[in-house]
Amino acid sequence: LPTTSNNGITGTWSPASISTAAVGSTVYTFTPTAGLCANTATMTVVVTASTTPTFTQLGPYCVGATPGTLPTTSNNGITGTWSPASISTAAAGSTVYTFTPTAGLCATTATMTVVVNANITPTFTQLGPYCVGATPGALPTTSNNGITGTWSPASISTAAAGSTVYTFTPTAGLCATTATMTVVVNANITPTFTQLGP
């Protein structure tokens, strides 16, 4: 609070300094120095509550996924910047991102914890080997460690001898890698014997 007015009157204030400890309006009274031909004056100072910026939670993400963008304006209209400035999905773990409001806004800092999950490799019980023409087992749509997905080719064929690689693709949105299973189909052997007789 200035001890000299804009028009050159000196004096003192009561209360002597502005307090921002609580929300509300406070009237500060200026009393001119004794002997000056001046009236008292007042100033009403308003202290408003700080707004806490709110955001829609981002994540969780999988390692290597493309993350969302940290917004520079909160859901309740507060502008500012983030530190770190952008989300990294390079490694698994939790990272705290801190939002600092633009200077001069009555707003507090805010944080968002973003989780990045490791990719799981689906595991399966090996199927086969089979004989040509045998009834094969079904390729499971859920891995032993709980990952759902689909296979390509979709089912095992025993129509011909050989090895076929079947590829499992996890359901979109799961933190899992593709997996493969090589299924062997063996040719049927015709038994041969030494002729007996005549």
Coordinates of C-alpha atoms in Angstrom, one line a residue:
L1 CA 0.0 0.0 0.0
P2 CA 1.6 3.3 -1.1
T3 CA 2.4 5.8 1.7
T4 CA 2.0 8.7 -0.8
S5 CA -1.1 9.1 -2.9
N6 CA -1.1 9.6 -6.7
N7 CA -1.8 13.3 -6.0
G8 CA 1.0 13.8 -3.4
I9 CA -0.7 13.2 0.0
T10 CA 1.4 11.3 2.5
G11 CA -0.1 9.2 5.2
T12 CA -0.6 5.7 6.7
W13 CA -2.9 2.7 6.1
S14 CA -5.0 0.6 8.4
P15 CA -4.5 -2.3 8.2
A16 CA -0.9 -1.5 7.3
S17 CA -0.5 -4.1 4.6
I18 CA -2.6 -6.3 2.4
S19 CA -3.2 -9.9 3.5
T20 CA -4.1 -12.6 1.0
A21 CA -4.4 -15.3 3.7
A22 CA -8.2 -15.7 3.3
V23 CA -10.8 -15.2 0.6
G24 CA -12.9 -12.1 0.8
S25 CA -13.0 -8.3 0.6
T26 CA -11.1 -6.0 3.1
V27 CA -11.4 -2.3 3.4
Y28 CA -8.1 -0.5 3.9
T29 CA -8.2 3.1 5.2
F30 CA -5.7 5.8 4.4
T31 CA -5.2 8.5 7.0
P32 CA -3.3 11.6 5.7
T33 CA -0.4 13.0 7.7
A34 CA -1.5 15.4 10.4
G35 CA -1.7 19.0 9.2
L36 CA -2.4 18.2 5.6
C37 CA -5.6 19.5 4.1
A38 CA -6.7 16.0 3.0
N39 CA -9.5 13.6 3.7
T40 CA -9.2 9.9 4.6
A41 CA -9.6 7.5 1.7
T42 CA -10.4 3.8 1.4
M43 CA -9.5 1.0 -0.9
T44 CA -11.4 -2.3 -1.0
V45 CA -9.1 -5.2 -1.9
V46 CA -10.7 -8.4 -3.1
V47 CA -8.9 -11.8 -2.5
T48 CA -10.4 -14.6 -4.6
A49 CA -10.0 -18.3 -4.1
S50 CA -7.4 -20.1 -6.2
T51 CA -8.9 -22.5 -8.8
T52 CA -7.5 -26.0 -9.0
P53 CA -7.1 -26.9 -12.7
T54 CA -8.9 -30.1 -13.6
F55 CA -8.0 -32.5 -16.5
T56 CA -9.3 -35.6 -18.1
Q57 CA -6.9 -38.4 -17.1
L58 CA -4.7 -39.7 -19.9
G59 CA -3.5 -43.3 -20.1
P60 CA -2.7 -45.9 -19.2
Y61 CA -0.5 -46.6 -22.2
C62 CA 1.5 -49.5 -23.4
V63 CA 5.3 -49.2 -24.0
G64 CA 5.8 -47.8 -27.5
A65 CA 2.2 -46.6 -27.9
T66 CA 1.3 -43.1 -29.2
P67 CA 0.3 -41.1 -26.2
G68 CA -2.3 -38.3 -26.0
T69 CA -1.3 -34.6 -25.8
L70 CA -1.2 -32.9 -22.4
P71 CA -3.7 -30.0 -22.8
T72 CA -2.5 -26.4 -22.3
T73 CA -6.0 -25.4 -21.1
S74 CA -7.7 -27.2 -18.2
N75 CA -11.3 -28.5 -18.3
N76 CA -12.2 -25.5 -16.1
G77 CA -10.5 -22.9 -18.4
I78 CA -7.0 -22.4 -16.8
T79 CA -4.2 -22.0 -19.2
G80 CA -0.6 -23.0 -18.5
T81 CA 2.3 -25.3 -19.3
W82 CA 3.4 -28.9 -18.3
S83 CA 6.7 -30.3 -17.0
P84 CA 7.7 -32.6 -18.6
A85 CA 6.1 -31.0 -21.7
S86 CA 4.9 -34.3 -23.3
I87 CA 4.2 -37.9 -22.4
S88 CA 6.8 -40.5 -23.0
T89 CA 5.9 -44.2 -23.6
A90 CA 9.6 -45.2 -24.1
A91 CA 9.7 -47.2 -20.8
A92 CA 7.2 -48.8 -18.4
G93 CA 6.4 -47.0 -15.2
S94 CA 4.5 -44.0 -13.7
T95 CA 5.5 -40.4 -14.4
V96 CA 4.1 -37.3 -12.6
Y97 CA 3.4 -34.4 -15.0
T98 CA 3.0 -31.0 -13.3
F99 CA 0.8 -28.2 -14.7
T100 CA 1.8 -24.7 -13.9
P101 CA -0.9 -22.0 -14.5
T102 CA -0.1 -18.9 -16.6
A103 CA 1.3 -16.1 -14.3
G104 CA -1.4 -13.8 -12.9
L105 CA -4.2 -16.4 -12.9
C106 CA -5.7 -17.3 -9.5
A107 CA -5.0 -21.0 -9.9
T108 CA -2.9 -23.6 -8.2
T109 CA -0.5 -26.1 -9.8
A110 CA -1.9 -29.5 -10.7
T111 CA -0.5 -32.9 -11.4
M112 CA -1.3 -35.9 -13.5
T113 CA 0.3 -39.3 -13.0
V114 CA 0.5 -41.2 -16.3
V115 CA 1.1 -45.0 -16.3
V116 CA 2.9 -46.8 -19.0
N117 CA 2.5 -50.6 -18.9
A118 CA 5.1 -53.2 -20.2
N119 CA 4.1 -55.3 -23.1
I120 CA 3.3 -58.9 -22.2
T121 CA 4.3 -61.8 -24.5
P122 CA 1.4 -64.2 -24.8
T123 CA 2.3 -67.8 -23.9
F124 CA 0.6 -71.0 -25.2
T125 CA 0.8 -74.7 -24.7
Q126 CA 2.4 -76.2 -27.9
L127 CA 0.0 -78.1 -30.1
G128 CA 1.0 -81.0 -32.3
P129 CA 2.7 -82.7 -33.9
Y130 CA -0.2 -84.2 -35.8
C131 CA -0.5 -86.8 -38.6
V132 CA -1.9 -85.9 -42.0
G133 CA -5.7 -86.2 -41.7
A134 CA -5.8 -86.2 -37.9
T135 CA -8.2 -83.9 -36.0
P136 CA -6.1 -81.0 -34.6
G137 CA -6.6 -79.1 -31.4
A138 CA -8.2 -75.7 -31.5
L139 CA -5.9 -72.6 -31.3
P140 CA -6.9 -70.9 -28.0
T141 CA -8.3 -67.3 -28.2
T142 CA -6.9 -66.6 -24.7
S143 CA -3.2 -67.2 -23.9
N144 CA -2.1 -69.1 -20.7
N145 CA -1.3 -65.7 -19.2
G146 CA -4.7 -64.2 -20.0
I147 CA -4.2 -62.3 -23.3
T148 CA -7.1 -62.5 -25.7
G149 CA -6.8 -62.2 -29.4
T150 CA -7.0 -64.0 -32.8
W151 CA -4.9 -66.3 -34.9
S152 CA -3.8 -66.2 -38.5
P153 CA -4.5 -68.7 -40.1
A154 CA -7.5 -69.1 -37.8
S155 CA -7.3 -72.9 -37.4
I156 CA -4.8 -75.7 -37.8
S157 CA -4.9 -77.7 -41.0
T158 CA -3.7 -81.3 -41.2
A159 CA -4.4 -81.7 -44.9
A160 CA -0.8 -81.8 -45.8
A161 CA 2.5 -82.7 -44.2
G162 CA 4.8 -79.8 -43.2
S163 CA 5.3 -77.0 -40.7
T164 CA 3.0 -74.0 -40.5
V165 CA 3.6 -70.9 -38.4
Y166 CA 0.4 -69.6 -36.8
T167 CA 0.5 -65.9 -35.6
F168 CA -1.5 -64.7 -32.6
T169 CA -2.5 -61.0 -32.6
P170 CA -3.6 -59.6 -29.2
T171 CA -6.9 -57.8 -28.9
A172 CA -6.5 -54.0 -29.6
G173 CA -5.7 -52.0 -26.5
L174 CA -4.0 -54.8 -24.6
C175 CA -0.4 -54.3 -23.7
A176 CA 0.8 -57.4 -25.4
T177 CA 3.1 -58.4 -28.3
T178 CA 2.2 -60.8 -31.1
A179 CA 3.2 -64.5 -30.6
T180 CA 3.7 -67.4 -32.9
M181 CA 3.3 -71.2 -32.8
T182 CA 4.8 -73.6 -35.3
V183 CA 2.7 -76.7 -35.8
V184 CA 4.1 -79.8 -37.4
V185 CA 2.0 -82.2 -39.5
N186 CA 3.8 -85.5 -40.2
A187 CA 3.2 -87.6 -43.3
N188 CA 1.5 -90.9 -42.7
I189 CA 3.9 -93.9 -43.2
T190 CA 2.7 -97.0 -45.1
P191 CA 3.9 -100.0 -43.2
T192 CA 6.0 -102.4 -45.4
F193 CA 6.6 -106.1 -44.8
T194 CA 8.6 -108.9 -46.3
Q195 CA 6.2 -111.1 -48.2
L196 CA 5.5 -114.4 -46.6
G197 CA 4.7 -117.6 -48.7
P198 CA 3.6 -119.0 -50.9

